[in-house]
XYZ file of C-alpha atoms in Angstrom:
641
model
C 27.046 8.998 -3.902
C 29.452 11.078 -2.246
C 33.243 10.423 -1.719
C 32.449 7.579 0.911
C 30.099 6.049 -0.990
C 27.013 7.088 0.548
C 23.770 7.519 -1.269
C 21.938 10.432 -0.434
C 18.403 11.035 -1.930
C 18.080 14.684 -2.175
C 15.166 16.873 -3.070
C 14.650 16.476 -6.980
C 12.654 16.996 -9.570
C 9.852 14.268 -9.561
C 8.936 12.999 -13.420
C 5.330 12.053 -14.995
C 4.527 11.048 -18.089
C 3.069 13.331 -20.195
C -0.570 11.937 -19.769
C -0.509 11.263 -15.977
C -2.734 14.045 -14.160
C -2.718 14.908 -10.445
C -4.307 12.445 -7.566
C -4.601 14.483 -4.477
C -6.178 12.990 -1.700
C -10.099 14.830 -1.836
C -9.564 16.917 1.025
C -12.710 19.529 1.454
C -11.624 23.296 1.574
C -13.570 26.401 1.658
C -13.849 25.539 -2.700
C -14.186 21.883 -2.240
C -17.049 20.240 -1.318
C -17.252 16.125 -0.782
C -19.868 13.464 -0.317
C -19.075 9.795 0.612
C -20.611 7.137 -0.920
C -20.062 4.750 1.614
C -23.092 2.263 2.613
C -25.184 -0.073 1.047
C -25.006 -0.590 -2.928
C -26.911 -3.010 -4.993
C -25.105 -5.968 -6.429
C -25.205 -8.335 -8.983
C -22.715 -11.091 -10.043
C -22.616 -12.198 -13.329
C -23.329 -16.314 -13.090
C -23.292 -16.605 -16.387
C -21.042 -19.245 -18.440
C -18.962 -16.424 -19.647
C -19.356 -13.851 -17.505
C -20.235 -11.270 -20.005
C -24.058 -11.359 -19.823
C -23.881 -7.469 -17.936
C -22.294 -6.388 -21.166
C -24.382 -8.648 -23.778
C -27.557 -6.847 -22.132
C -26.074 -3.532 -21.180
C -26.837 -4.116 -17.477
C -25.431 0.169 -17.541
C -28.146 1.124 -19.281
C -31.244 0.967 -16.852
C -31.056 0.391 -12.977
C -29.689 -2.718 -11.859
C -32.869 -3.902 -10.183
C -34.404 -4.274 -13.376
C -31.985 -6.869 -15.082
C -32.631 -9.211 -11.994
C -32.365 -10.016 -9.049
C -30.037 -8.100 -6.574
C -28.582 -7.882 -3.190
C -27.562 -5.387 -0.837
C -23.615 -5.271 -0.700
C -21.500 -2.978 1.590
C -18.885 -0.200 0.383
C -16.269 -0.570 1.516
C -15.770 -4.143 1.621
C -14.751 -7.625 -0.597
C -18.376 -9.344 -1.322
C -16.550 -12.458 -0.878
C -17.484 -13.636 3.049
C -20.720 -11.409 3.131
C -23.116 -13.566 2.166
C -23.996 -17.320 2.947
C -23.561 -18.516 -0.602
C -20.269 -20.352 -1.378
C -20.603 -19.943 -5.379
C -19.683 -15.818 -4.210
C -16.946 -16.658 -1.751
C -14.661 -17.683 -4.438
C -16.491 -15.948 -7.557
C -13.964 -15.400 -10.239
C -15.425 -12.806 -12.902
C -17.266 -10.104 -13.705
C -19.442 -8.486 -10.583
C -21.767 -5.149 -10.511
C -22.546 -2.401 -7.996
C -24.764 0.333 -8.358
C -25.957 3.454 -6.460
C -28.013 6.102 -6.922
C -26.997 9.562 -5.323
C -29.200 13.213 -5.359
C -26.939 15.430 -5.531
C -27.099 19.280 -4.054
C -28.381 21.491 -6.645
C -25.450 24.174 -6.060
C -23.270 21.423 -8.135
C -25.385 21.111 -10.915
C -25.287 24.651 -11.787
C -24.647 24.437 -15.718
C -22.888 27.620 -16.016
C -19.018 25.838 -15.993
C -17.982 27.056 -12.520
C -17.538 23.768 -10.606
C -16.258 20.430 -11.888
C -17.948 17.252 -9.964
C -15.346 14.724 -9.635
C -16.478 10.649 -8.871
C -13.211 9.066 -7.252
C -12.792 5.125 -5.947
C -9.870 4.794 -3.644
C -9.617 1.150 -5.022
C -11.504 -1.775 -6.815
C -10.135 -5.242 -7.965
C -9.151 -5.584 -10.341
C -10.479 -4.280 -13.609
C -12.898 -1.143 -13.458
C -15.491 -0.107 -15.643
C -17.627 2.612 -14.384
C -20.784 4.422 -16.150
C -22.703 7.514 -14.921
C -26.444 7.521 -16.112
C -25.523 4.798 -18.600
C -22.568 6.521 -20.320
C -18.852 5.245 -19.686
C -16.587 7.665 -17.595
C -13.831 5.702 -16.864
C -11.870 2.333 -17.245
C -9.197 1.287 -14.857
C -6.472 -1.238 -14.272
C -5.662 -2.870 -11.375
C -6.445 -3.018 -7.894
C -4.978 -0.750 -4.498
C -4.927 2.278 -6.407
C -7.093 4.992 -6.717
C -8.937 6.193 -9.800
C -11.595 8.917 -11.245
C -13.535 10.950 -13.656
C -14.590 14.274 -13.857
C -18.528 13.921 -14.621
C -19.813 17.251 -13.949
C -21.222 17.332 -17.928
C -22.530 14.683 -17.137
C -24.696 15.331 -14.134
C -25.199 18.982 -14.986
C -27.228 18.461 -18.034
C -29.922 16.600 -15.952
C -30.314 18.399 -12.927
C -33.624 16.868 -11.666
C -32.557 13.226 -12.337
C -30.661 11.106 -10.038
C -26.912 10.545 -10.541
C -26.920 6.519 -11.183
C -23.833 5.185 -11.163
C -22.582 1.820 -12.149
C -19.581 -0.394 -11.706
C -18.460 -3.528 -13.268
C -15.665 -5.116 -11.357
C -13.364 -8.473 -12.972
C -11.296 -10.090 -10.074
C -9.825 -12.111 -13.099
C -5.760 -12.399 -12.945
C -3.175 -13.439 -15.747
C -0.181 -13.738 -16.138
C 0.399 -10.243 -17.487
C -1.584 -8.273 -14.150
C -0.533 -7.464 -10.909
C -0.430 -9.759 -8.982
C -0.126 -12.188 -11.897
C -1.950 -15.735 -11.917
C -3.795 -17.565 -14.927
C -6.799 -19.510 -15.090
C -7.487 -23.449 -15.786
C -10.261 -24.884 -17.177
C -11.393 -28.112 -16.503
C -12.752 -30.213 -19.476
C -13.110 -33.744 -18.173
C -17.004 -33.725 -17.903
C -16.726 -36.622 -16.119
C -15.041 -34.773 -13.126
C -16.210 -31.404 -13.575
C -19.033 -29.610 -14.093
C -19.596 -28.209 -17.400
C -17.513 -24.815 -18.310
C -15.737 -25.800 -15.077
C -12.636 -23.193 -14.258
C -10.442 -22.056 -11.711
C -8.220 -19.222 -10.713
C -4.658 -20.174 -9.995
C -2.240 -17.422 -7.973
C 0.895 -17.621 -6.718
C 0.568 -15.811 -3.394
C -0.126 -16.452 0.134
C -3.370 -14.495 1.074
C -6.847 -14.948 -0.230
C -7.990 -13.150 -3.482
C -10.395 -11.053 -2.037
C -12.585 -8.374 -4.407
C -15.189 -5.853 -4.432
C -14.692 -2.262 -4.175
C -12.351 -1.703 -1.114
C -11.876 1.759 -0.558
C -14.005 5.035 -0.207
C -15.769 6.187 -2.563
C -16.510 9.888 -3.156
C -17.743 12.535 -5.091
C -15.941 16.224 -4.358
C -15.900 19.463 -6.399
C -13.398 21.941 -7.591
C -13.791 25.393 -9.262
C -13.148 24.800 -13.106
C -9.572 25.859 -12.664
C -8.026 24.005 -10.289
C -5.136 23.027 -8.594
C -4.451 19.029 -10.137
C -1.350 18.078 -8.340
C 1.744 19.165 -5.877
C 4.800 17.665 -5.346
C 6.766 18.799 -2.440
C 10.656 17.420 -1.436
C 12.610 18.698 1.091
C 16.233 19.142 2.286
C 17.604 20.454 6.165
C 20.110 20.874 8.005
C 20.507 21.983 11.714
C 18.898 25.647 11.574
C 17.098 25.681 8.042
C 15.107 23.736 5.945
C 13.902 24.011 2.432
C 10.855 22.910 0.520
C 10.930 22.716 -2.672
C 7.317 22.680 -4.624
C 6.000 22.142 -7.509
C 2.075 23.102 -8.448
C -0.103 22.049 -11.344
C -2.894 24.180 -12.328
C -5.473 22.485 -14.826
C -8.245 24.720 -16.484
C -6.560 28.000 -17.381
C -3.061 29.186 -18.231
C -3.719 32.566 -16.637
C -3.849 32.364 -12.844
C -1.868 33.421 -10.153
C -0.649 30.800 -7.016
C 0.285 31.498 -4.020
C 1.383 29.562 -0.718
C 1.840 29.329 2.818
C 3.391 26.854 4.769
C 1.832 26.700 8.493
C 3.303 24.599 11.465
C 0.382 22.614 13.663
C -0.111 25.888 15.865
C -1.326 27.179 12.208
C 1.804 29.874 12.704
C 2.612 30.986 8.951
C 6.389 30.274 9.143
C 7.410 30.563 4.813
C 5.153 32.104 2.080
C 5.655 31.534 -1.925
C 3.963 32.083 -4.751
C 4.400 30.524 -8.558
C 4.388 27.299 -10.158
C 7.646 26.049 -8.604
C 10.115 27.117 -6.071
C 11.407 27.106 -2.904
C 10.013 27.750 0.887
C 12.806 28.407 3.399
C 12.139 27.136 6.836
C 13.884 28.581 10.087
C 14.493 26.605 12.753
C 12.184 23.405 11.157
C 10.778 20.984 13.375
C 11.819 17.894 11.586
C 9.473 14.480 10.827
C 10.781 11.989 13.014
C 9.658 8.124 13.229
C 8.321 6.870 16.322
C 10.144 6.933 19.441
C 13.510 8.719 18.105
C 11.865 11.982 19.216
C 9.410 13.238 21.762
C 7.279 14.710 18.758
C 7.127 11.741 16.210
C 5.212 12.835 13.005
C 5.507 16.484 12.629
C 3.693 17.833 10.155
C 3.170 21.480 8.336
C 0.726 22.298 6.183
C 1.220 23.979 2.988
C -1.641 26.150 1.743
C -2.006 26.390 -1.931
C -4.577 28.598 -3.508
C -4.887 29.371 -7.430
C -6.538 32.480 -8.413
C -7.873 32.540 -12.045
C -7.263 35.621 -13.714
C -10.498 37.678 -15.271
C -13.017 35.670 -13.142
C -14.012 35.602 -9.532
C -12.894 31.951 -9.353
C -10.160 30.599 -6.097
C -9.398 27.045 -5.766
C -7.483 26.555 -2.253
C -5.842 22.932 -1.097
C -3.852 22.433 1.925
C -0.838 19.594 1.971
C 0.295 18.160 5.089
C 4.269 18.036 4.901
C 6.739 16.281 6.664
C 10.713 17.328 6.857
C 12.701 14.568 6.316
C 15.737 13.723 4.628
C 16.816 10.020 3.638
C 20.701 8.861 3.404
C 21.571 5.283 2.857
C 25.593 4.115 3.372
C 26.597 0.299 2.728
C 25.471 -0.484 6.411
C 23.190 2.231 7.384
C 20.115 3.699 6.603
C 19.765 7.302 7.822
C 16.793 9.335 8.745
C 17.400 13.314 9.406
C 21.005 11.871 9.584
C 21.157 10.101 12.170
C 20.925 5.994 12.102
C 17.528 4.403 11.838
C 16.617 0.862 12.604
C 13.736 -0.981 10.859
C 12.056 -2.818 13.731
C 8.408 -3.499 12.896
C 6.217 -5.980 10.618
C 4.466 -7.066 7.850
C 0.907 -6.551 7.739
C -1.904 -7.236 5.288
C -5.629 -5.351 4.888
C -7.320 -8.592 6.058
C -9.997 -9.164 8.455
C -13.355 -10.812 9.141
C -16.117 -10.650 7.139
C -15.309 -7.617 5.889
C -11.922 -8.749 3.598
C -9.801 -5.923 2.204
C -12.600 -3.290 2.705
C -11.619 -0.116 4.663
C -12.458 -0.595 8.101
C -11.636 2.838 10.713
C -12.266 0.747 13.644
C -9.966 -1.959 12.690
C -7.399 0.650 11.431
C -7.040 2.103 14.813
C -6.780 -1.266 16.385
C -4.137 -1.804 14.463
C -2.275 1.309 15.006
C -2.664 1.087 18.910
C -1.080 -2.178 18.915
C 1.770 -0.726 16.662
C 2.690 1.350 19.034
C 1.924 -0.987 21.834
C 4.331 -3.752 20.632
C 7.062 -0.625 19.717
C 7.179 -1.497 15.937
C 8.242 1.793 14.334
C 7.612 0.225 10.837
C 5.759 -1.748 8.451
C 5.941 -3.118 4.666
C 2.823 -2.479 2.407
C 2.965 -6.842 2.152
C 2.158 -7.296 -0.766
C 0.173 -4.138 -2.360
C -0.286 -0.696 -1.701
C -2.869 0.114 1.324
C -5.244 2.564 1.342
C -4.606 6.065 1.695
C -6.411 6.573 5.263
C -3.829 4.211 6.810
C -0.608 5.699 5.216
C -1.827 9.354 6.624
C -1.831 7.699 10.165
C 1.572 6.349 9.088
C 2.246 10.049 8.402
C 0.955 11.522 11.513
C 2.270 8.371 13.944
C 5.981 8.702 12.662
C 5.339 5.215 11.753
C 8.056 4.052 8.467
C 6.815 2.495 5.262
C 8.346 0.368 2.779
C 5.808 0.953 0.179
C 5.070 -1.994 -2.254
C 3.372 -2.100 -5.068
C 1.173 -5.449 -6.019
C 4.324 -7.457 -7.577
C 3.366 -10.600 -5.853
C 3.499 -14.043 -7.209
C 5.586 -13.244 -10.155
C 7.211 -16.464 -10.825
C 5.865 -17.215 -14.485
C 8.216 -16.569 -17.368
C 5.655 -15.083 -19.303
C 5.132 -12.335 -16.665
C 8.542 -10.751 -17.658
C 7.659 -9.946 -20.910
C 6.872 -6.458 -22.532
C 3.172 -6.572 -22.142
C 4.169 -7.428 -18.270
C 6.665 -4.508 -17.960
C 4.933 -2.301 -19.496
C 1.905 -2.305 -17.083
C 4.162 -3.232 -14.182
C 5.518 0.602 -15.337
C 2.312 2.115 -15.262
C 1.291 0.886 -11.647
C 4.374 2.355 -10.454
C 3.671 5.830 -11.833
C 0.445 5.689 -10.304
C 1.791 4.473 -6.563
C 4.287 7.105 -6.937
C 1.604 9.727 -7.845
C -0.199 8.707 -4.861
C 2.321 8.849 -2.140
C 4.996 10.799 -3.461
C 4.206 13.225 -0.671
C 4.649 11.314 2.388
C 7.150 11.598 4.648
C 6.389 8.392 6.097
C 7.206 6.573 2.779
C 11.365 6.030 2.885
C 11.278 3.482 0.282
C 9.749 1.748 -2.884
C 9.504 -1.940 -3.263
C 8.750 -3.021 -6.919
C 8.215 -6.400 -5.764
C 7.861 -9.237 -3.490
C 9.506 -12.869 -4.007
C 9.606 -12.837 -7.974
C 11.265 -15.258 -9.713
C 14.370 -13.072 -10.076
C 16.476 -16.009 -10.556
C 14.996 -16.025 -14.222
C 17.346 -14.622 -17.156
C 14.632 -12.177 -18.151
C 14.463 -11.306 -14.403
C 17.978 -8.747 -15.436
C 15.804 -6.760 -18.062
C 13.049 -6.557 -16.411
C 13.666 -5.357 -12.775
C 16.772 -2.941 -14.308
C 14.036 -1.205 -16.368
C 11.192 -1.136 -13.599
C 13.996 0.361 -10.717
C 15.495 2.574 -13.350
C 11.676 3.993 -14.375
C 11.244 3.781 -10.647
C 14.049 6.217 -10.145
C 13.125 8.537 -12.214
C 10.037 9.283 -11.202
C 10.946 9.542 -8.067
C 14.773 10.429 -7.113
C 14.400 11.112 -3.392
C 13.804 7.605 -2.612
C 16.112 4.529 -2.349
C 14.653 1.688 -4.290
C 14.136 -2.266 -3.688
C 12.608 -5.528 -3.783
C 11.918 -8.541 -1.870
C 14.061 -11.531 -2.739
C 13.761 -15.362 -1.990
C 16.188 -16.154 -4.388
C 19.941 -17.545 -3.800
C 22.487 -14.631 -3.715
C 24.220 -15.769 -6.369
C 21.601 -16.185 -8.575
C 19.363 -12.892 -7.900
C 19.438 -10.904 -11.374
C 17.304 -8.216 -10.014
C 19.298 -7.168 -6.712
C 22.196 -5.489 -8.544
C 19.935 -2.900 -9.186
C 18.215 -2.854 -5.632
C 19.302 0.322 -3.273
C 18.800 -2.137 -0.303
C 18.639 -5.459 -0.062
C 15.899 -7.229 1.405
C 15.571 -10.737 1.889
C 13.257 -13.228 3.276
C 14.110 -16.567 4.584
C 11.971 -19.562 7.067
C 14.699 -21.602 7.815
C 13.791 -24.232 10.620
C 9.908 -23.807 8.743
C 9.811 -24.173 5.563
C 13.429 -25.868 5.183
C 14.794 -28.179 7.866
C 11.409 -27.908 9.585
C 11.619 -28.486 13.186
C 15.042 -28.305 13.861
C 16.037 -24.946 15.179
C 19.267 -25.671 15.744
C 20.394 -24.802 12.124
C 19.003 -21.231 12.447
C 22.181 -19.495 13.715
C 24.304 -21.033 11.053
C 22.099 -20.931 8.523
C 20.702 -17.276 8.933
C 24.732 -15.984 9.576
C 25.807 -17.543 6.186
C 22.369 -15.866 4.167
C 23.654 -12.385 5.824
C 27.203 -12.485 4.883
C 27.208 -14.120 1.612
C 24.575 -11.060 0.541
C 26.848 -8.560 2.078
C 29.969 -10.128 0.507
C 28.214 -9.721 -3.118
C 26.601 -6.488 -2.761
C 28.185 -4.384 0.232
C 24.889 -3.252 0.555
C 22.606 -2.750 3.745
C 20.410 -5.649 4.253
C 16.951 -6.058 5.832
C 15.369 -9.044 7.144
C 11.856 -8.493 5.279
C 10.256 -11.482 6.486
C 11.036 -14.728 8.771
C 8.540 -16.236 11.099
C 6.491 -19.608 12.271
C 2.724 -20.593 12.064
C 1.183 -20.954 15.792
C -2.587 -22.022 16.501
C -3.466 -19.883 19.086
C -3.599 -22.107 22.342
C -1.863 -25.026 21.210
C 1.126 -25.736 23.458
C 4.122 -27.552 23.306
C 7.481 -28.184 25.852
C 9.627 -29.143 24.264
C 8.626 -26.532 21.154
C 6.647 -28.597 17.992
C 5.801 -26.613 15.148
C 2.579 -24.777 15.224
C 2.822 -24.494 19.487
C 2.979 -20.908 20.583
C 6.181 -22.358 22.051
C 8.080 -22.768 18.515
C 7.101 -19.909 16.860
C 8.741 -18.304 20.153
C 12.147 -20.275 19.995
C 12.351 -19.607 16.655
C 11.848 -15.910 16.765
C 14.567 -16.040 19.413
C 16.783 -17.936 17.464
C 16.899 -15.518 14.686
C 16.800 -12.653 17.438
C 20.333 -13.424 18.532
C 21.856 -13.454 14.886
C 20.301 -10.071 14.390
C 21.693 -9.011 17.437
C 25.059 -9.586 16.060
C 24.846 -8.150 12.548
C 23.050 -5.271 13.222
C 25.853 -3.823 14.645
C 27.067 -4.246 11.091
C 25.380 -3.739 8.179
C 22.001 -5.406 8.842
C 19.198 -2.442 9.101
C 15.909 -3.880 9.791
C 14.299 -6.986 10.824
C 10.210 -7.159 9.973
C 8.510 -10.315 11.282
C 5.800 -11.927 8.941
C 3.162 -11.420 10.200
C 1.394 -8.987 11.950
C -1.667 -11.018 12.268
C -3.338 -13.925 10.891
C -5.289 -13.599 8.167
C -7.361 -15.758 5.193
C -5.621 -17.462 2.423
C -7.029 -19.778 -0.206
C -7.680 -23.128 0.876
C -5.156 -26.026 1.063
C -3.730 -28.544 3.103
C -0.797 -26.468 4.897
C -3.358 -23.929 5.602
C -6.103 -24.212 8.485
C -8.759 -21.351 7.824
C -5.817 -18.724 6.763
C -1.948 -18.028 7.200
C -1.022 -18.084 11.407
C 2.211 -16.301 11.464
C 0.663 -13.330 13.002
C 2.272 -12.928 16.702
C -1.472 -11.240 16.846
C -5.139 -13.586 16.250
C -6.992 -12.246 13.054
C -8.944 -10.817 15.972
C -6.242 -8.570 17.374
C -5.649 -10.576 20.117
C -2.019 -11.413 21.284
C 0.362 -14.568 21.031
C 3.388 -15.093 22.979
C 5.381 -14.090 20.169
C 3.867 -10.672 20.759
C 5.337 -9.969 24.253
C 8.716 -11.622 22.908
C 8.556 -9.038 20.208
C 7.608 -6.051 22.370
C 10.149 -6.460 24.550
C 12.913 -7.004 22.408
C 11.585 -3.801 20.074
C 11.512 -1.420 23.237
C 14.953 -2.780 24.183
C 16.219 -1.947 20.701
C 14.828 1.540 21.153
C 15.919 2.018 24.583
C 19.446 1.168 22.862
C 18.738 3.794 20.563
C 21.523 6.819 21.155
C 19.257 9.473 19.580
C 15.908 8.266 21.505
C 14.861 11.079 23.954
C 15.202 10.975 27.888
C 11.187 11.104 28.116
C 10.617 8.179 25.952
C 13.843 6.204 27.832
C 11.593 6.804 31.296
C 8.434 5.653 29.753
C 10.235 2.629 28.806
C 12.230 1.760 32.017
C 8.335 2.221 33.451
C 7.181 -0.553 31.188
């Protein structure tokens, strides 16, 4: 903290557990090749009563088709909505995937000079992977990548196809992230034999499957394992601090070149750690704060193994920007930043949470049309491909881990905490270099009023700050300001409220009083900047009512406008952001309050605008126009709109 009580997040050494390795996004280079494994895989769900037939019969020891009936399954995709089988749509337990791949001959030379790595972008939630019948990796948790070096297995049998077998289990327990519980229905007069259901405390469908790309990639045997970059800047110069980890030998040399977007070298360095000086830097600015948002340099790192004709090259995009917060402001590059954005979900028809490039690009076009400058990855880390576009377009991200639905007392115990700490390590390891990521969120709407929550969040947030001192940390609360035991440890207060929806339903007139009291109570208690991290109302597309009635498009518009009138007063004081719930309608479990999913989107699930989208578009562009730091070229564009 400086003398004014402001908190700066400057360059610092990011710390990692001793066993951690890097998780660089796979990119081709002169020394690295990449083979994508998307497409059709063989698939089989284990419908045995205990869901364990696949392990008892060792399905991984032979081609999956030889174990019994298999079906085609696309990867990446959720498996739930692909078929017409209702048992598969709501399936809980182990499912099996398999893919046979023919590898290039040059990858298979058994001379120890080439590593072959199998990498999964994410799979939900517990994964076990075999290659040619040998287990190579096991991973707990969805949403984050994992990989295995399979060189030894594939190089000893160069003429044999590489058979990849994956067993996934989507069961949630009180100690997973997100948590859940299995409820067994033992009354045989009411339920079939061996009947059970998965209970969760989150409001989105529990999609499962291999959700993100699966790739094989190569590196030399002496290779760049990890790169960590932090930045500081002034008006005339920026400093890019770097750390590089090389694995495979202790005898190597490192050279680094930082290039601008035109390919010009602006700084060079050598050695595993150091600092690059960049004169007159182009800073990374958020969308609508600069005529060239999302500016990135490219750090080319080359490792040369001593005494061996072997070289590895990796290029990392780098954005130069700083983060600084006071008791009333969030500053990016020294200028006030106001979050006017959305909450999102990875969710769409048919593919569920599976990565879909067409949908991703459509969503970013809608975000920019809307004038949104930010979003929260509610309620889990999003695909790396999405994060790349945030870096590119200047969309600011609150990066949230899968800590949603932490409601049960047993989910605050040491077993849960230890897993949560590991998940934060994995998330920061993946996204630590992204300029778009300005804050970590460690949970959404936990039962933070429970006594164990104090130690839990104190430990979790301290661990996150130790891993990455360069960013603020928060979690999103819906607890009472006077009872929340985790709020003392966050840097920014993120609060969710649904006045006139879940509370005082249909009574829009209570919003100004209740929302104002919410902000004033939180700020008086903590003296920290506040983001309205969720607010909104369901609307059924095409349902109209005047006067506005709940579920009509008019009611959603009216509720938003009531919230906005309070935001406009409080953003002149200490409110630093507003994130609508939600960007688009999304699927949930079936229930009497959900008709084919949650309808709080300002866009339909098919990405068509509701009336509320135009309300937000007008508001967000107006806020951008009022920004004192907005360039004239963008202001003229807004006036044109």
